C-alpha positions as MATLAB code, in Angstrom:
seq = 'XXXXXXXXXXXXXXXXXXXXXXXXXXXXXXXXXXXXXXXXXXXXXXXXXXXXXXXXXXXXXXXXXXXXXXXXXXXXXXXXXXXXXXXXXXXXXXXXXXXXXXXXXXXXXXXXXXXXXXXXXXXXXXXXXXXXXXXXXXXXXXXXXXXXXXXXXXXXXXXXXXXXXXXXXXXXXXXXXXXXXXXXXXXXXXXXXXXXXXXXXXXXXXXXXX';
ca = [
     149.230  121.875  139.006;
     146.296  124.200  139.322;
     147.318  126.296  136.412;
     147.313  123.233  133.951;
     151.367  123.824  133.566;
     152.576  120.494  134.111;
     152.356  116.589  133.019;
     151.919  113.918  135.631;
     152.662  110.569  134.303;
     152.203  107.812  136.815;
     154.661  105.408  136.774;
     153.828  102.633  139.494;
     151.662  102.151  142.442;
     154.071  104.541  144.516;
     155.770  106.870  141.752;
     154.452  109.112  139.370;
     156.622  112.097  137.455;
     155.331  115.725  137.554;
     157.235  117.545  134.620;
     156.673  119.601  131.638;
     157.721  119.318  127.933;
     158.976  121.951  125.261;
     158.630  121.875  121.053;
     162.081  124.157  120.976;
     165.139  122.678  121.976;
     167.915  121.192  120.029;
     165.445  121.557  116.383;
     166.091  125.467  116.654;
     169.928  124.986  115.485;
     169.010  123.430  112.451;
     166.061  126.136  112.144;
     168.622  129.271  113.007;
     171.095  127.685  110.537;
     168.765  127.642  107.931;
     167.931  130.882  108.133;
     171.502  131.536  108.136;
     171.569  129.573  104.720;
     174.858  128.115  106.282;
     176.089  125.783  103.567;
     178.567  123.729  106.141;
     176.313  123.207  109.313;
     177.573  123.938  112.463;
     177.738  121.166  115.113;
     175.870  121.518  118.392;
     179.539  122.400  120.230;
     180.297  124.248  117.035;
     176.920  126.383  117.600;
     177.644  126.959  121.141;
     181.246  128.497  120.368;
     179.783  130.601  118.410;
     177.638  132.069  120.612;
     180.350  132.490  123.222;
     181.824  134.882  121.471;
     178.828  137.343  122.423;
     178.967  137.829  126.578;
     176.471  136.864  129.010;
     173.224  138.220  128.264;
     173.842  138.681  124.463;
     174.178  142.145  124.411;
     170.791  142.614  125.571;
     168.948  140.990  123.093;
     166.514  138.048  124.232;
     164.776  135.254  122.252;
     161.716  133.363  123.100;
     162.409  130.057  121.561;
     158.395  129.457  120.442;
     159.194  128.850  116.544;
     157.496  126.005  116.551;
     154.555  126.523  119.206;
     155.078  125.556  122.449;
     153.796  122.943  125.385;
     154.535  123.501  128.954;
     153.564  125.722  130.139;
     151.739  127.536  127.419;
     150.210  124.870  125.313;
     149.768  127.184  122.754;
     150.472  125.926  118.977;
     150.194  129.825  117.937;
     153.000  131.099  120.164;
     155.604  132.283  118.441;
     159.668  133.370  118.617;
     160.930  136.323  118.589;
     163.889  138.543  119.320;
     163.484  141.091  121.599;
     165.917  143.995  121.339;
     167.586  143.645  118.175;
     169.704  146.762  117.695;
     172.257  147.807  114.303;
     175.390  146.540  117.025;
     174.273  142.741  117.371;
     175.793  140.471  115.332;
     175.089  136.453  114.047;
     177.043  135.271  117.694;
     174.748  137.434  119.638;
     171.792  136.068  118.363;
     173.357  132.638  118.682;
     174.016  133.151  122.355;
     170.413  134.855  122.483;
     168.865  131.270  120.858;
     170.895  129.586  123.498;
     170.280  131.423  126.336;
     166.216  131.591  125.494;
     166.238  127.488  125.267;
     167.563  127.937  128.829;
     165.162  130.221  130.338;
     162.581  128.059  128.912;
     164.040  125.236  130.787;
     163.863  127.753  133.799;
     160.399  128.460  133.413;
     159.570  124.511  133.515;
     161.971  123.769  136.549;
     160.389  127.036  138.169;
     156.694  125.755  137.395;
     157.969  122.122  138.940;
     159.158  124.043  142.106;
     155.706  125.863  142.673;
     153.892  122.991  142.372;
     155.964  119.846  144.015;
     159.451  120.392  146.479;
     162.718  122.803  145.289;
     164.520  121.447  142.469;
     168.238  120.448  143.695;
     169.376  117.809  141.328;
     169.104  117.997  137.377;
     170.419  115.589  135.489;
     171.250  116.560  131.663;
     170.562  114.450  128.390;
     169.851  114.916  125.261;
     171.315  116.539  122.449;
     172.548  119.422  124.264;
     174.865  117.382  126.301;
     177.225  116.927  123.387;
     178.618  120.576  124.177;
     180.084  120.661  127.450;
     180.004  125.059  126.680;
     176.097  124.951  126.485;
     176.176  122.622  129.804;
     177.988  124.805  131.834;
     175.688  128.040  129.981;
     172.337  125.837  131.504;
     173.825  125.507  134.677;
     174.395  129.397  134.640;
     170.967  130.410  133.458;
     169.000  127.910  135.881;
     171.159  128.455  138.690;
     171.444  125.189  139.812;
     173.918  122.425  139.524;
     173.722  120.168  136.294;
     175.033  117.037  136.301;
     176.055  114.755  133.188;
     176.174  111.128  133.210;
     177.912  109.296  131.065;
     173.976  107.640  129.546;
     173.707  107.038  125.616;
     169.834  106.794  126.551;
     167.933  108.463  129.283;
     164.746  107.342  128.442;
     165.333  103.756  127.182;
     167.498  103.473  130.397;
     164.445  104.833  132.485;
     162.217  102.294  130.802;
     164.661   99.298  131.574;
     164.670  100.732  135.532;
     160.853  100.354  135.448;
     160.682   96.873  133.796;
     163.426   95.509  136.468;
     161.268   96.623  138.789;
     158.079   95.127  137.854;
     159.799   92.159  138.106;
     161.536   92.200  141.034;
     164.646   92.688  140.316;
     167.782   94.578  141.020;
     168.320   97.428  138.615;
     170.606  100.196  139.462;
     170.834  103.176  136.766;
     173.636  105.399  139.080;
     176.276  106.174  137.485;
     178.273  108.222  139.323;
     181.364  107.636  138.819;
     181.134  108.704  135.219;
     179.622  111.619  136.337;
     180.621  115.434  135.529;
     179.063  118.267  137.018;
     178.305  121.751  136.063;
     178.243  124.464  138.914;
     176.516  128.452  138.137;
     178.942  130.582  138.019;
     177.475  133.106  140.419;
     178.829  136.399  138.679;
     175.941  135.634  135.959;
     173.002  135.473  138.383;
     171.633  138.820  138.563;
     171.672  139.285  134.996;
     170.060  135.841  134.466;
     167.625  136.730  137.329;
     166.843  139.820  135.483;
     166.394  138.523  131.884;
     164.718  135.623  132.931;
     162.026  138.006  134.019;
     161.898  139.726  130.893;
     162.083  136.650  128.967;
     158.507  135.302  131.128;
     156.627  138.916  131.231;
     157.682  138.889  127.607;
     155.885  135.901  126.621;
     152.773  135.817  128.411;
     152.547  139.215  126.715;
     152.786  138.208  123.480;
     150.754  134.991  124.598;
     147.573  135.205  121.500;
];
């Protein structure tokens, strides 16, 4: 990446990964909550109801996720969250959804940096914390407008590791697991609103940028 955005991590003599990393994903729930001083956390599905209750967008209000720095594609340990748009009519769900949604356009951002740099992103595979909330699933697929697909994987990453071991070693190794598969598909009628926010949510930012 020209612009210093992105990781590359080679992998073998033919494979190498071009990605990017974030400080703020599933940490901000227990940040928001604490600032909530919720004495009964909610759970990550528990936290994603909640912001449901607010509609698409939130009510105007955006939040750039950067409580705790961020990496790609900033790399900027003094960047820092913020709501944008606060008014006297949002409540605690629409700055759930907000925190939600600006996790998201994060995600976005990367998968948009990814695109610029390598081929158009058509498959994403989910894991993670996040995929414990089927609600926030179906809100990424929305936000990055692309299908996101959920396999049924305790462990990505250790799984990824095991792939690479088998084949150093010549032999057979196959992580598919399709038929345990569930996939999430945009539900067009957010796009242009997405599209729109999204925009605010990366003008915003570089901004703010210090």
């Amino acid at each position: 990446d020209p612009q210093q955005r992105l990781f590359n991590y080679r992998l073998d003599e033919q494979t190498f990964i071009v990605g990017g990393a974030t400080n703020n994903g599933l940490v901000l729930l227990e940040w928001f909550q604490n600032l909530l001083e919720r004495a009964q956390p909610w759970s990550v599905d528990e936290f994603a109801q909640e912001g449901l209750k607010a509609q698409a967008g939130a009510a105007g209000l955006v939040f750039l996720p950067f409580v705790l720095g961020e990496r790609s594609p900033l790399y900027n340990p003094d960047q820092r969250g913020v709501f944008v748009g606060l008014a006297q009519d949002h409540r605690t769900y629409h700055m759930v959804r907000a925190v939600m949604e600006g996790i998201c356009f994060e995600l976005r951002w990367l998968m948009q940096c990814v695109e610029e740099v390598c081929v158009p992103v058509e498959n994403i595979l989910a894991s993670g914390g996040f995929t414990r909330s089927r609600a926030w699933m179906q809100l990424m697929a929305d936000v990055l407008n692309r299908p996101v697909t959920l396999r049924d994987v305790n462990d990505a990453s250790a799984l990824g590791a095991a792939a690479m071991g088998f084949k150093a070693l010549g032999i057979s190794f196959d992580i598919s697991n399709d038929a345990h598969s569930q996939v999430f598909h945009p539900n067009s009628e957010h796009r242009a609103l997405y599209d729109e926010l999204f925009l605010l949510f990366v003008r915003t930012t570089l901004v703010l940028n210090p």
